[in-house]
């Protein structure tokens, strides 16, 4: 047994994967509770420094007709502070004409190191999940909501998502997938703009940027909790059915 395994922590992580912060109440903490007059509310703020890569960046999107030219345009992005902490900008990988796009949350440590999406243990499981519904990894295109790794794999901040999402939309415009499979609660809440639990999103068909989209568990969550594999299997079978219905 893993010495670091703590069932309490695992249960909390699982709770967070499905429900996010729904059960946690937002509270204000005073610095000096003994002297309320001096106390300042503590707030968790988004990073103060925002680096703008050049005002013309969005106009330049229109000049990019291929994923390669788009990569060249954005891979030095410094629009948020993750530009200073990343090792590599993790653009996305796969078939530039894919009919299926997979959208995850953000690069992890291994992805940051290699500059490629889903190459760690979760990536291997993703490859197996795709195989189970008769897709090869090279058939699909795999990207993330964020192109840079958040330190310590923390959840993406709203400002980071806001700055990075136009990149994903442009990738969708270039690839023109017929269907998107979104992995995990964090990616789904951001991509679908839904503030509901993963449980409530699973099984539904959404439309994102004009593209039919479904949601399932994040492979990293399945590694933590193999009991969810059955639910994932049901989700991806539904996704395959959706894809088959859109093929022609
Ligand atoms: N998790 C993600 O969401 N994306 C990756 O690329 C790797 C792990």
mmCIF file of C-alpha atoms and ligand atoms in Angstrom:
data_model
loop_
_atom_site.group_PDB
_atom_site.id
_atom_site.type_symbol
_atom_site.label_atom_id
_atom_site.label_comp_id
_atom_site.label_asym_id
_atom_site.label_seq_id
_atom_site.Cartn_x
_atom_site.Cartn_y
_atom_site.Cartn_z
ATOM 1 C CA UNK A 1 0.000 0.000 0.000
ATOM 2 C CA UNK A 2 1.189 3.515 -0.841
ATOM 3 C CA UNK A 3 2.509 5.119 2.394
ATOM 4 C CA UNK A 4 1.099 8.473 1.323
ATOM 5 C CA UNK A 5 -2.392 7.087 0.779
ATOM 6 C CA UNK A 6 -4.853 8.865 3.013
ATOM 7 C CA UNK A 7 -8.471 7.751 2.536
ATOM 8 C CA UNK A 8 -9.783 11.020 3.959
ATOM 9 C CA UNK A 9 -7.800 13.114 1.463
ATOM 10 C CA UNK A 10 -8.796 10.774 -1.385
ATOM 11 C CA UNK A 11 -12.476 11.121 -0.430
ATOM 12 C CA UNK A 12 -12.152 14.909 -0.470
ATOM 13 C CA UNK A 13 -10.423 14.841 -3.862
ATOM 14 C CA UNK A 14 -13.191 12.636 -5.241
ATOM 15 C CA UNK A 15 -15.843 14.933 -3.807
ATOM 16 C CA UNK A 16 -14.114 17.890 -5.455
ATOM 17 C CA UNK A 17 -13.859 16.132 -8.809
ATOM 18 C CA UNK A 18 -17.614 15.682 -8.975
ATOM 19 C CA UNK A 19 -19.032 18.631 -7.069
ATOM 20 C CA UNK A 20 -16.261 21.222 -7.101
ATOM 21 C CA UNK A 21 -16.597 23.644 -4.236
ATOM 22 C CA UNK A 22 -20.369 23.333 -3.962
ATOM 23 C CA UNK A 23 -20.269 22.143 -0.385
ATOM 24 C CA UNK A 24 -17.743 24.684 0.766
ATOM 25 C CA UNK A 25 -19.019 27.971 2.033
ATOM 26 C CA UNK A 26 -17.104 31.129 1.157
ATOM 27 C CA UNK A 27 -15.828 32.755 4.331
ATOM 28 C CA UNK A 28 -13.943 35.905 5.209
ATOM 29 C CA UNK A 29 -11.100 35.458 7.661
ATOM 30 C CA UNK A 30 -9.967 38.320 9.844
ATOM 31 C CA UNK A 31 -6.228 38.694 10.402
ATOM 32 C CA UNK A 32 -6.581 39.715 14.022
ATOM 33 C CA UNK A 33 -9.710 38.274 15.497
ATOM 34 C CA UNK A 34 -8.880 39.741 18.927
ATOM 35 C CA UNK A 35 -8.939 43.286 17.685
ATOM 36 C CA UNK A 36 -11.733 43.600 15.152
ATOM 37 C CA UNK A 37 -10.989 47.300 14.580
ATOM 38 C CA UNK A 38 -7.567 46.462 13.087
ATOM 39 C CA UNK A 39 -8.663 43.440 11.167
ATOM 40 C CA UNK A 40 -8.484 43.261 7.388
ATOM 41 C CA UNK A 41 -10.466 40.724 5.399
ATOM 42 C CA UNK A 42 -8.203 38.256 3.634
ATOM 43 C CA UNK A 43 -9.079 37.663 0.035
ATOM 44 C CA UNK A 44 -7.565 35.241 -2.421
ATOM 45 C CA UNK A 45 -6.751 37.413 -5.394
ATOM 46 C CA UNK A 46 -5.896 36.491 -8.933
ATOM 47 C CA UNK A 47 -2.301 37.199 -9.963
ATOM 48 C CA UNK A 48 -1.698 40.925 -10.128
ATOM 49 C CA UNK A 49 0.668 40.887 -13.051
ATOM 50 C CA UNK A 50 -0.913 40.337 -16.415
ATOM 51 C CA UNK A 51 1.455 40.171 -19.339
ATOM 52 C CA UNK A 52 0.008 41.204 -22.658
ATOM 53 C CA UNK A 53 1.662 39.623 -25.670
ATOM 54 C CA UNK A 54 0.795 42.459 -28.023
ATOM 55 C CA UNK A 55 -2.525 44.135 -28.632
ATOM 56 C CA UNK A 56 -2.781 42.900 -32.184
ATOM 57 C CA UNK A 57 -2.744 39.211 -31.186
ATOM 58 C CA UNK A 58 -6.467 38.647 -31.667
ATOM 59 C CA UNK A 59 -6.526 40.437 -35.017
ATOM 60 C CA UNK A 60 -3.638 38.211 -36.085
ATOM 61 C CA UNK A 61 -5.767 35.114 -35.415
ATOM 62 C CA UNK A 62 -7.487 35.689 -38.756
ATOM 63 C CA UNK A 63 -4.172 35.464 -40.583
ATOM 64 C CA UNK A 64 -3.596 31.902 -39.348
ATOM 65 C CA UNK A 65 -5.046 29.244 -41.615
ATOM 66 C CA UNK A 66 -3.189 26.270 -40.162
ATOM 67 C CA UNK A 67 -2.469 24.910 -36.695
ATOM 68 C CA UNK A 68 1.258 25.345 -37.348
ATOM 69 C CA UNK A 69 0.948 29.046 -38.129
ATOM 70 C CA UNK A 70 -1.327 29.473 -35.132
ATOM 71 C CA UNK A 71 1.234 27.736 -32.906
ATOM 72 C CA UNK A 72 3.912 30.090 -34.223
ATOM 73 C CA UNK A 73 1.731 33.057 -33.314
ATOM 74 C CA UNK A 74 0.853 32.087 -29.757
ATOM 75 C CA UNK A 75 3.532 29.783 -28.337
ATOM 76 C CA UNK A 76 5.413 32.613 -26.619
ATOM 77 C CA UNK A 77 2.235 33.845 -24.928
ATOM 78 C CA UNK A 78 2.723 35.889 -21.765
ATOM 79 C CA UNK A 79 -0.886 36.925 -21.272
ATOM 80 C CA UNK A 80 -1.005 35.551 -17.732
ATOM 81 C CA UNK A 81 1.579 34.708 -15.126
ATOM 82 C CA UNK A 82 1.696 31.027 -16.139
ATOM 83 C CA UNK A 83 3.885 32.234 -19.002
ATOM 84 C CA UNK A 84 6.640 32.792 -16.463
ATOM 85 C CA UNK A 85 6.294 29.466 -14.611
ATOM 86 C CA UNK A 86 5.824 27.017 -17.495
ATOM 87 C CA UNK A 87 8.615 24.906 -18.990
ATOM 88 C CA UNK A 88 6.790 24.418 -22.277
ATOM 89 C CA UNK A 89 3.701 25.846 -23.928
ATOM 90 C CA UNK A 90 1.478 22.788 -24.477
ATOM 91 C CA UNK A 91 -0.447 23.601 -27.638
ATOM 92 C CA UNK A 92 -2.228 20.327 -28.449
ATOM 93 C CA UNK A 93 -1.499 17.152 -30.359
ATOM 94 C CA UNK A 94 -3.110 14.948 -32.968
ATOM 95 C CA UNK A 95 -4.793 14.947 -36.332
ATOM 96 C CA UNK A 96 -5.267 18.518 -37.614
ATOM 97 C CA UNK A 97 -8.382 17.338 -39.484
ATOM 98 C CA UNK A 98 -9.790 15.277 -36.641
ATOM 99 C CA UNK A 99 -13.526 14.669 -36.388
ATOM 100 C CA UNK A 100 -13.163 14.273 -32.635
ATOM 101 C CA UNK A 101 -11.535 16.687 -30.249
ATOM 102 C CA UNK A 102 -10.692 15.808 -26.661
ATOM 103 C CA UNK A 103 -10.524 18.700 -24.217
ATOM 104 C CA UNK A 104 -8.766 18.330 -20.868
ATOM 105 C CA UNK A 105 -8.034 20.795 -18.116
ATOM 106 C CA UNK A 106 -4.386 21.858 -18.219
ATOM 107 C CA UNK A 107 -0.932 20.322 -18.647
ATOM 108 C CA UNK A 108 0.470 18.356 -15.714
ATOM 109 C CA UNK A 109 4.136 17.969 -14.788
ATOM 110 C CA UNK A 110 4.986 15.486 -17.537
ATOM 111 C CA UNK A 111 3.125 17.476 -20.202
ATOM 112 C CA UNK A 112 4.896 20.654 -19.085
ATOM 113 C CA UNK A 113 8.229 18.832 -19.383
ATOM 114 C CA UNK A 114 7.557 17.327 -22.822
ATOM 115 C CA UNK A 115 5.310 20.032 -24.306
ATOM 116 C CA UNK A 116 2.724 17.414 -25.340
ATOM 117 C CA UNK A 117 -0.824 16.905 -24.030
ATOM 118 C CA UNK A 118 -1.771 13.807 -22.020
ATOM 119 C CA UNK A 119 1.544 11.943 -21.965
ATOM 120 C CA UNK A 120 1.572 10.915 -18.294
ATOM 121 C CA UNK A 121 -0.327 8.029 -16.647
ATOM 122 C CA UNK A 122 -3.655 9.744 -17.278
ATOM 123 C CA UNK A 123 -2.665 10.056 -20.926
ATOM 124 C CA UNK A 124 -2.063 6.329 -21.221
ATOM 125 C CA UNK A 125 -5.486 5.649 -19.740
ATOM 126 C CA UNK A 126 -7.018 8.169 -22.155
ATOM 127 C CA UNK A 127 -5.450 6.234 -25.072
ATOM 128 C CA UNK A 128 -7.069 3.031 -23.739
ATOM 129 C CA UNK A 129 -10.455 4.741 -23.318
ATOM 130 C CA UNK A 130 -10.298 5.979 -26.900
ATOM 131 C CA UNK A 131 -9.331 2.492 -28.130
ATOM 132 C CA UNK A 132 -12.340 1.041 -26.325
ATOM 133 C CA UNK A 133 -14.620 3.124 -28.545
ATOM 134 C CA UNK A 134 -12.550 2.427 -31.645
ATOM 135 C CA UNK A 135 -10.580 5.645 -31.942
ATOM 136 C CA UNK A 136 -6.819 5.664 -32.226
ATOM 137 C CA UNK A 137 -5.037 8.451 -30.378
ATOM 138 C CA UNK A 138 -3.671 9.708 -33.720
ATOM 139 C CA UNK A 139 -7.198 9.990 -35.176
ATOM 140 C CA UNK A 140 -8.305 12.623 -32.657
ATOM 141 C CA UNK A 141 -6.973 16.004 -31.575
ATOM 142 C CA UNK A 142 -6.177 16.480 -27.873
ATOM 143 C CA UNK A 143 -6.012 19.935 -26.313
ATOM 144 C CA UNK A 144 -6.566 21.566 -22.952
ATOM 145 C CA UNK A 145 -8.455 24.564 -21.601
ATOM 146 C CA UNK A 146 -5.099 25.989 -20.456
ATOM 147 C CA UNK A 147 -1.926 25.755 -22.540
ATOM 148 C CA UNK A 148 0.409 26.183 -19.567
ATOM 149 C CA UNK A 149 0.726 24.202 -16.357
ATOM 150 C CA UNK A 150 -0.634 25.837 -13.221
ATOM 151 C CA UNK A 151 1.951 25.506 -10.421
ATOM 152 C CA UNK A 152 1.359 22.440 -8.236
ATOM 153 C CA UNK A 153 -1.444 21.451 -10.653
ATOM 154 C CA UNK A 154 -3.853 23.811 -8.925
ATOM 155 C CA UNK A 155 -7.192 24.538 -10.614
ATOM 156 C CA UNK A 156 -7.072 27.130 -13.406
ATOM 157 C CA UNK A 157 -7.965 30.649 -12.274
ATOM 158 C CA UNK A 158 -10.830 32.469 -14.037
ATOM 159 C CA UNK A 159 -8.423 35.037 -15.474
ATOM 160 C CA UNK A 160 -6.206 32.298 -16.934
ATOM 161 C CA UNK A 161 -9.216 30.599 -18.508
ATOM 162 C CA UNK A 162 -10.447 33.913 -19.913
ATOM 163 C CA UNK A 163 -7.102 34.599 -21.584
ATOM 164 C CA UNK A 164 -6.555 31.067 -22.881
ATOM 165 C CA UNK A 165 -10.025 30.104 -24.107
ATOM 166 C CA UNK A 166 -9.781 32.090 -27.390
ATOM 167 C CA UNK A 167 -6.837 29.824 -28.314
ATOM 168 C CA UNK A 168 -9.002 26.746 -27.917
ATOM 169 C CA UNK A 169 -11.837 28.303 -29.945
ATOM 170 C CA UNK A 170 -9.407 29.136 -32.737
ATOM 171 C CA UNK A 171 -8.129 25.539 -32.675
ATOM 172 C CA UNK A 172 -11.753 24.400 -33.025
ATOM 173 C CA UNK A 173 -12.187 26.749 -35.998
ATOM 174 C CA UNK A 174 -9.125 25.283 -37.702
ATOM 175 C CA UNK A 175 -9.776 21.603 -36.913
ATOM 176 C CA UNK A 176 -13.578 21.716 -37.338
ATOM 177 C CA UNK A 177 -14.292 18.592 -35.281
ATOM 178 C CA UNK A 178 -17.777 17.074 -35.419
ATOM 179 C CA UNK A 179 -17.813 16.256 -31.711
ATOM 180 C CA UNK A 180 -15.942 17.113 -28.524
ATOM 181 C CA UNK A 181 -15.379 14.905 -25.488
ATOM 182 C CA UNK A 182 -14.594 16.990 -22.434
ATOM 183 C CA UNK A 183 -12.703 15.405 -19.533
ATOM 184 C CA UNK A 184 -13.481 16.152 -15.905
ATOM 185 C CA UNK A 185 -15.409 18.726 -13.911
ATOM 186 C CA UNK A 186 -12.921 21.570 -14.167
ATOM 187 C CA UNK A 187 -12.647 21.382 -17.960
ATOM 188 C CA UNK A 188 -16.394 20.924 -18.293
ATOM 189 C CA UNK A 189 -17.463 23.817 -16.062
ATOM 190 C CA UNK A 190 -15.163 26.125 -18.007
ATOM 191 C CA UNK A 191 -15.905 24.822 -21.492
ATOM 192 C CA UNK A 192 -19.664 24.583 -21.019
ATOM 193 C CA UNK A 193 -19.964 27.550 -18.715
ATOM 194 C CA UNK A 194 -22.044 25.401 -16.375
ATOM 195 C CA UNK A 195 -21.747 25.695 -12.632
ATOM 196 C CA UNK A 196 -23.253 22.285 -11.923
ATOM 197 C CA UNK A 197 -21.778 18.983 -10.782
ATOM 198 C CA UNK A 198 -20.127 16.566 -13.203
ATOM 199 C CA UNK A 199 -22.872 14.070 -12.348
ATOM 200 C CA UNK A 200 -25.488 16.449 -13.722
ATOM 201 C CA UNK A 201 -23.496 17.181 -16.884
ATOM 202 C CA UNK A 202 -22.739 13.556 -17.793
ATOM 203 C CA UNK A 203 -25.019 12.094 -20.439
ATOM 204 C CA UNK A 204 -26.143 15.491 -21.759
ATOM 205 C CA UNK A 205 -25.305 16.768 -25.220
ATOM 206 C CA UNK A 206 -24.138 20.396 -25.217
ATOM 207 C CA UNK A 207 -23.092 22.679 -28.006
ATOM 208 C CA UNK A 208 -19.762 24.501 -27.717
ATOM 209 C CA UNK A 209 -18.722 26.910 -30.455
ATOM 210 C CA UNK A 210 -21.318 25.147 -32.643
ATOM 211 C CA UNK A 211 -19.870 21.678 -31.902
ATOM 212 C CA UNK A 212 -21.746 18.865 -30.146
ATOM 213 C CA UNK A 213 -20.037 18.150 -26.828
ATOM 214 C CA UNK A 214 -20.295 15.496 -24.118
ATOM 215 C CA UNK A 215 -18.591 15.122 -20.773
ATOM 216 C CA UNK A 216 -17.025 12.294 -18.816
ATOM 217 C CA UNK A 217 -14.625 11.740 -15.919
ATOM 218 C CA UNK A 218 -11.046 12.920 -16.135
ATOM 219 C CA UNK A 219 -8.696 9.916 -16.571
ATOM 220 C CA UNK A 220 -6.641 11.124 -13.584
ATOM 221 C CA UNK A 221 -9.800 10.848 -11.463
ATOM 222 C CA UNK A 222 -10.338 7.315 -12.774
ATOM 223 C CA UNK A 223 -6.819 6.397 -11.659
ATOM 224 C CA UNK A 224 -7.734 7.607 -8.163
ATOM 225 C CA UNK A 225 -11.155 6.014 -8.138
ATOM 226 C CA UNK A 226 -11.464 2.980 -10.446
ATOM 227 C CA UNK A 227 -15.136 2.595 -9.383
ATOM 228 C CA UNK A 228 -15.919 5.417 -11.797
ATOM 229 C CA UNK A 229 -14.609 3.456 -14.790
ATOM 230 C CA UNK A 230 -18.001 1.858 -15.374
ATOM 231 C CA UNK A 231 -19.684 5.286 -15.563
ATOM 232 C CA UNK A 232 -16.957 6.457 -17.918
ATOM 233 C CA UNK A 233 -17.524 3.412 -20.130
ATOM 234 C CA UNK A 234 -21.235 4.294 -20.333
ATOM 235 C CA UNK A 235 -20.422 7.929 -21.151
ATOM 236 C CA UNK A 236 -17.973 7.138 -23.927
ATOM 237 C CA UNK A 237 -20.324 4.625 -25.512
ATOM 238 C CA UNK A 238 -22.944 7.402 -25.666
ATOM 239 C CA UNK A 239 -20.295 9.694 -27.112
ATOM 240 C CA UNK A 240 -19.455 7.124 -29.803
ATOM 241 C CA UNK A 241 -23.167 6.886 -30.669
ATOM 242 C CA UNK A 242 -23.377 10.659 -30.944
ATOM 243 C CA UNK A 243 -20.317 10.704 -33.183
ATOM 244 C CA UNK A 244 -21.716 7.957 -35.429
ATOM 245 C CA UNK A 245 -24.949 9.903 -35.784
ATOM 246 C CA UNK A 246 -23.007 12.994 -36.943
ATOM 247 C CA UNK A 247 -20.588 11.248 -39.284
ATOM 248 C CA UNK A 248 -22.504 11.701 -42.520
HETATM 249 N N1 LIG B 1 -4.480 16.416 -17.487
HETATM 250 C C1 LIG B 1 -5.067 17.257 -18.379
HETATM 251 O O1 LIG B 1 -6.175 17.730 -18.165
HETATM 252 N N2 LIG B 1 -4.393 17.542 -19.497
HETATM 253 C C2 LIG B 1 -3.190 17.034 -19.781
HETATM 254 O O2 LIG B 1 -2.654 17.340 -20.842
HETATM 255 C C3 LIG B 1 -2.629 16.166 -18.840
HETATM 256 C C4 LIG B 1 -3.281 15.864 -17.700
#
